[in-house]
Every structure is written in C-alpha cells, then in structure tokens.
CSV table of N, CA and C in Angstrom, one decimal:
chain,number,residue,atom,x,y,z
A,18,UNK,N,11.7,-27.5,18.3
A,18,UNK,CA,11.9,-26.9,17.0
A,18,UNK,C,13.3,-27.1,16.6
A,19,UNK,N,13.6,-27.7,15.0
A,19,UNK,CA,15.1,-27.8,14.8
A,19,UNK,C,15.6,-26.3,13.5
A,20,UNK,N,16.5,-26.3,14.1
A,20,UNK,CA,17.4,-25.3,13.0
A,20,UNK,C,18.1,-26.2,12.3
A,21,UNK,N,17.6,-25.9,10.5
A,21,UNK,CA,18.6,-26.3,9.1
A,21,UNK,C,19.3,-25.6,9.1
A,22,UNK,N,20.8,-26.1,9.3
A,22,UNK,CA,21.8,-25.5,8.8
A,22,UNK,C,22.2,-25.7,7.4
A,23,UNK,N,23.3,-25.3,6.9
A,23,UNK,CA,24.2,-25.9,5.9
A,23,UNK,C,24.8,-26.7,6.3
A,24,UNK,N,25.2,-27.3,4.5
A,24,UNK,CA,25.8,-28.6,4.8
A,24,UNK,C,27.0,-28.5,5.7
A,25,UNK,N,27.3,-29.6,7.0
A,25,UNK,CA,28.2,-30.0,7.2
A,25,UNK,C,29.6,-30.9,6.7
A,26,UNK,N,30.7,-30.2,7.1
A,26,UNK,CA,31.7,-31.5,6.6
A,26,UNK,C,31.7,-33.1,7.2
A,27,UNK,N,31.2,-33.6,6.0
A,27,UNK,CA,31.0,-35.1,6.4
A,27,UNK,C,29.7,-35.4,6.0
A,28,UNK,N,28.4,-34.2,5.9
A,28,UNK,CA,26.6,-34.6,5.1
A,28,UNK,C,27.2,-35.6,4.3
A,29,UNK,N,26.3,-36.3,3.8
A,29,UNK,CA,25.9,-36.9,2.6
A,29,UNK,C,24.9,-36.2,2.1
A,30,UNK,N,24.9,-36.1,1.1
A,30,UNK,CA,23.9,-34.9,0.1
A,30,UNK,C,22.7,-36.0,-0.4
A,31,UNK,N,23.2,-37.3,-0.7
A,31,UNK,CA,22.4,-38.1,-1.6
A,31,UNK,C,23.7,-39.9,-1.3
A,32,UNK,N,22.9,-40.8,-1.3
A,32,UNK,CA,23.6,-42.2,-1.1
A,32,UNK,C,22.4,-42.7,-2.2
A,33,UNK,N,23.4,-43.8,-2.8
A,33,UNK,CA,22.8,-44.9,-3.3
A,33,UNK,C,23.2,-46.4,-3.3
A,34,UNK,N,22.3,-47.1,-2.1
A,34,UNK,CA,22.9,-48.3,-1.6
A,34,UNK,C,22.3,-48.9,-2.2
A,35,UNK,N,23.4,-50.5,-2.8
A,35,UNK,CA,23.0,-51.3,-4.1
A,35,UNK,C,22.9,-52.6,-2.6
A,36,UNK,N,21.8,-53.2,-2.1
A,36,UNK,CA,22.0,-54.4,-1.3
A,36,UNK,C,21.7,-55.8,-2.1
A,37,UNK,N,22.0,-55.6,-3.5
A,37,UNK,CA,21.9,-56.8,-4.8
A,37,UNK,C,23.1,-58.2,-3.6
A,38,UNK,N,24.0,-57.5,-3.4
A,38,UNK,CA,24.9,-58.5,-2.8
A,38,UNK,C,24.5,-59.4,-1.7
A,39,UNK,N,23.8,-58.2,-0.5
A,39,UNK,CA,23.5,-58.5,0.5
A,39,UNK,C,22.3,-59.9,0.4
A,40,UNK,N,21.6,-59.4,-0.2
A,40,UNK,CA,20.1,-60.2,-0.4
A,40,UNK,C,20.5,-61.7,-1.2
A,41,UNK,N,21.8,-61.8,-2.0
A,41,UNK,CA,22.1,-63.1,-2.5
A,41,UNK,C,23.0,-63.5,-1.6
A,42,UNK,N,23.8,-63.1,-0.5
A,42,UNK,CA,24.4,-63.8,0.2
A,42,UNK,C,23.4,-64.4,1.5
A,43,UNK,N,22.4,-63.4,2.1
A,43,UNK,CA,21.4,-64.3,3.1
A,43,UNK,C,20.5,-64.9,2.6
A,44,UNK,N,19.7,-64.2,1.3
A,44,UNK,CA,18.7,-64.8,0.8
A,44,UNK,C,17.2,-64.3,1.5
A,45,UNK,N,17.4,-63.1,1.8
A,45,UNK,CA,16.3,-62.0,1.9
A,45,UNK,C,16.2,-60.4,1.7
A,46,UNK,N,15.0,-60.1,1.3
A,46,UNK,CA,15.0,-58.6,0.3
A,46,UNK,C,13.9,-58.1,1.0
A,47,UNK,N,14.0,-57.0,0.9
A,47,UNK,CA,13.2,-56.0,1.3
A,47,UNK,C,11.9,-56.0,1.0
A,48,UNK,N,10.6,-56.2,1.9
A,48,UNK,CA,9.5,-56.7,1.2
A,48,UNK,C,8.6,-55.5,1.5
A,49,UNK,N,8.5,-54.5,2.0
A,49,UNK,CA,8.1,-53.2,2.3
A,49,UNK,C,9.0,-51.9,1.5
A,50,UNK,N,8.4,-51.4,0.7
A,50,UNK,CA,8.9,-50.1,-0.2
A,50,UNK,C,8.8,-49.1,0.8
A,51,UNK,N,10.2,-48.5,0.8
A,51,UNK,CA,10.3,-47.2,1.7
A,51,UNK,C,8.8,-46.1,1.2
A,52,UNK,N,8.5,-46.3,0.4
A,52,UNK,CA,7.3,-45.3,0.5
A,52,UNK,C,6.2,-45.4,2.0
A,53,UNK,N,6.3,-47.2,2.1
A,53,UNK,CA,5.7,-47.1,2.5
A,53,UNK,C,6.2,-47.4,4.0
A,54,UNK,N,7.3,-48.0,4.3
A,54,UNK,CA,8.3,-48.4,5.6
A,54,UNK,C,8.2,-47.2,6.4
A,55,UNK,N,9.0,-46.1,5.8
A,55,UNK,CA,9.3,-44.8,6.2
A,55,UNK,C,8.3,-44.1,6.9
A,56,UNK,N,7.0,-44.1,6.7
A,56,UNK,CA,5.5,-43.2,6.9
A,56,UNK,C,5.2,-44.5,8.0
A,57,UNK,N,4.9,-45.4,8.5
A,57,UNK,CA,5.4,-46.7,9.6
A,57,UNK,C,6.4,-46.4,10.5
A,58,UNK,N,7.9,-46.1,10.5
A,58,UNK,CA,8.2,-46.0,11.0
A,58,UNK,C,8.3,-44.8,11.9
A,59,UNK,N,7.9,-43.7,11.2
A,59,UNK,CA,7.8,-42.3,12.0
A,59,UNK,C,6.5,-42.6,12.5
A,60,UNK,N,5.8,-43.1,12.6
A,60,UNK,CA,4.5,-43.7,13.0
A,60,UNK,C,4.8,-44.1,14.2
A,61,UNK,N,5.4,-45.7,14.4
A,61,UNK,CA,6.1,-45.8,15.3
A,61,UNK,C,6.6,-45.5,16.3
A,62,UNK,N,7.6,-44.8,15.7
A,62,UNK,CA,8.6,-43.7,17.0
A,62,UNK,C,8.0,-42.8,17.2
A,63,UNK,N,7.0,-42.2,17.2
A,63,UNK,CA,6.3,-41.0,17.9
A,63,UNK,C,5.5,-41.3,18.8
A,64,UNK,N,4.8,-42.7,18.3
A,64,UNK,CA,4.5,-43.6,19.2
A,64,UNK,C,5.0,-44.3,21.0
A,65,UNK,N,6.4,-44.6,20.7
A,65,UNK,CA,6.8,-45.4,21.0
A,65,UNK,C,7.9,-43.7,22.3
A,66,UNK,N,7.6,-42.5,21.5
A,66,UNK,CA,8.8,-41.6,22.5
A,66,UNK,C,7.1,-40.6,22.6
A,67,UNK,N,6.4,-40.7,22.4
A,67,UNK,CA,4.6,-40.0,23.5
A,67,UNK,C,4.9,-38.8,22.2
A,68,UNK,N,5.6,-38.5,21.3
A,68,UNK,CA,5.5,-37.5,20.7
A,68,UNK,C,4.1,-37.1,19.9
C-alpha cells in the first residue's frame, strides 16, 4: 500500500517535453502513443517483478 503525500520540494506538478530536436538530430520518433505505451509498460513490469 502507498501513502500520497503532498507535494514535495523538488515534485514536478506537470512537464512538457518538446523531443522536435531530438527526433531531427537521430532521425527517430516515437511510434507508440503513450496511451497506449504506458498500459504495456505497467503490463510488463508486473510481469517481469511476479506482481
């Protein structure tokens, strides 16, 4: 079981990462929408730790 606290000094409340740069300097983008990455990856690791 986890306890929510309040924010701590240092949370991020909210990020917004722009990887426009990243993807023109290797020349690959993200081909999986976190809608759908995210629900996979907790998939995964519950998998992968017997949870």
């Amino acid at each position: 079981m986890r306890e929510l606290l309040p924010m701590q000094p240092g949370d991020v409340e909210a990020t917004f990462a722009d990887v426009a740069a990243l993807e023109a300097e290797v020349g690959v983008a993200p081909k999986i929408p976190l809608e759908e990455g995210i629900p996979r990856f907790v998939a995964w690791f519950r998998a992968r730790e017997g949870l």
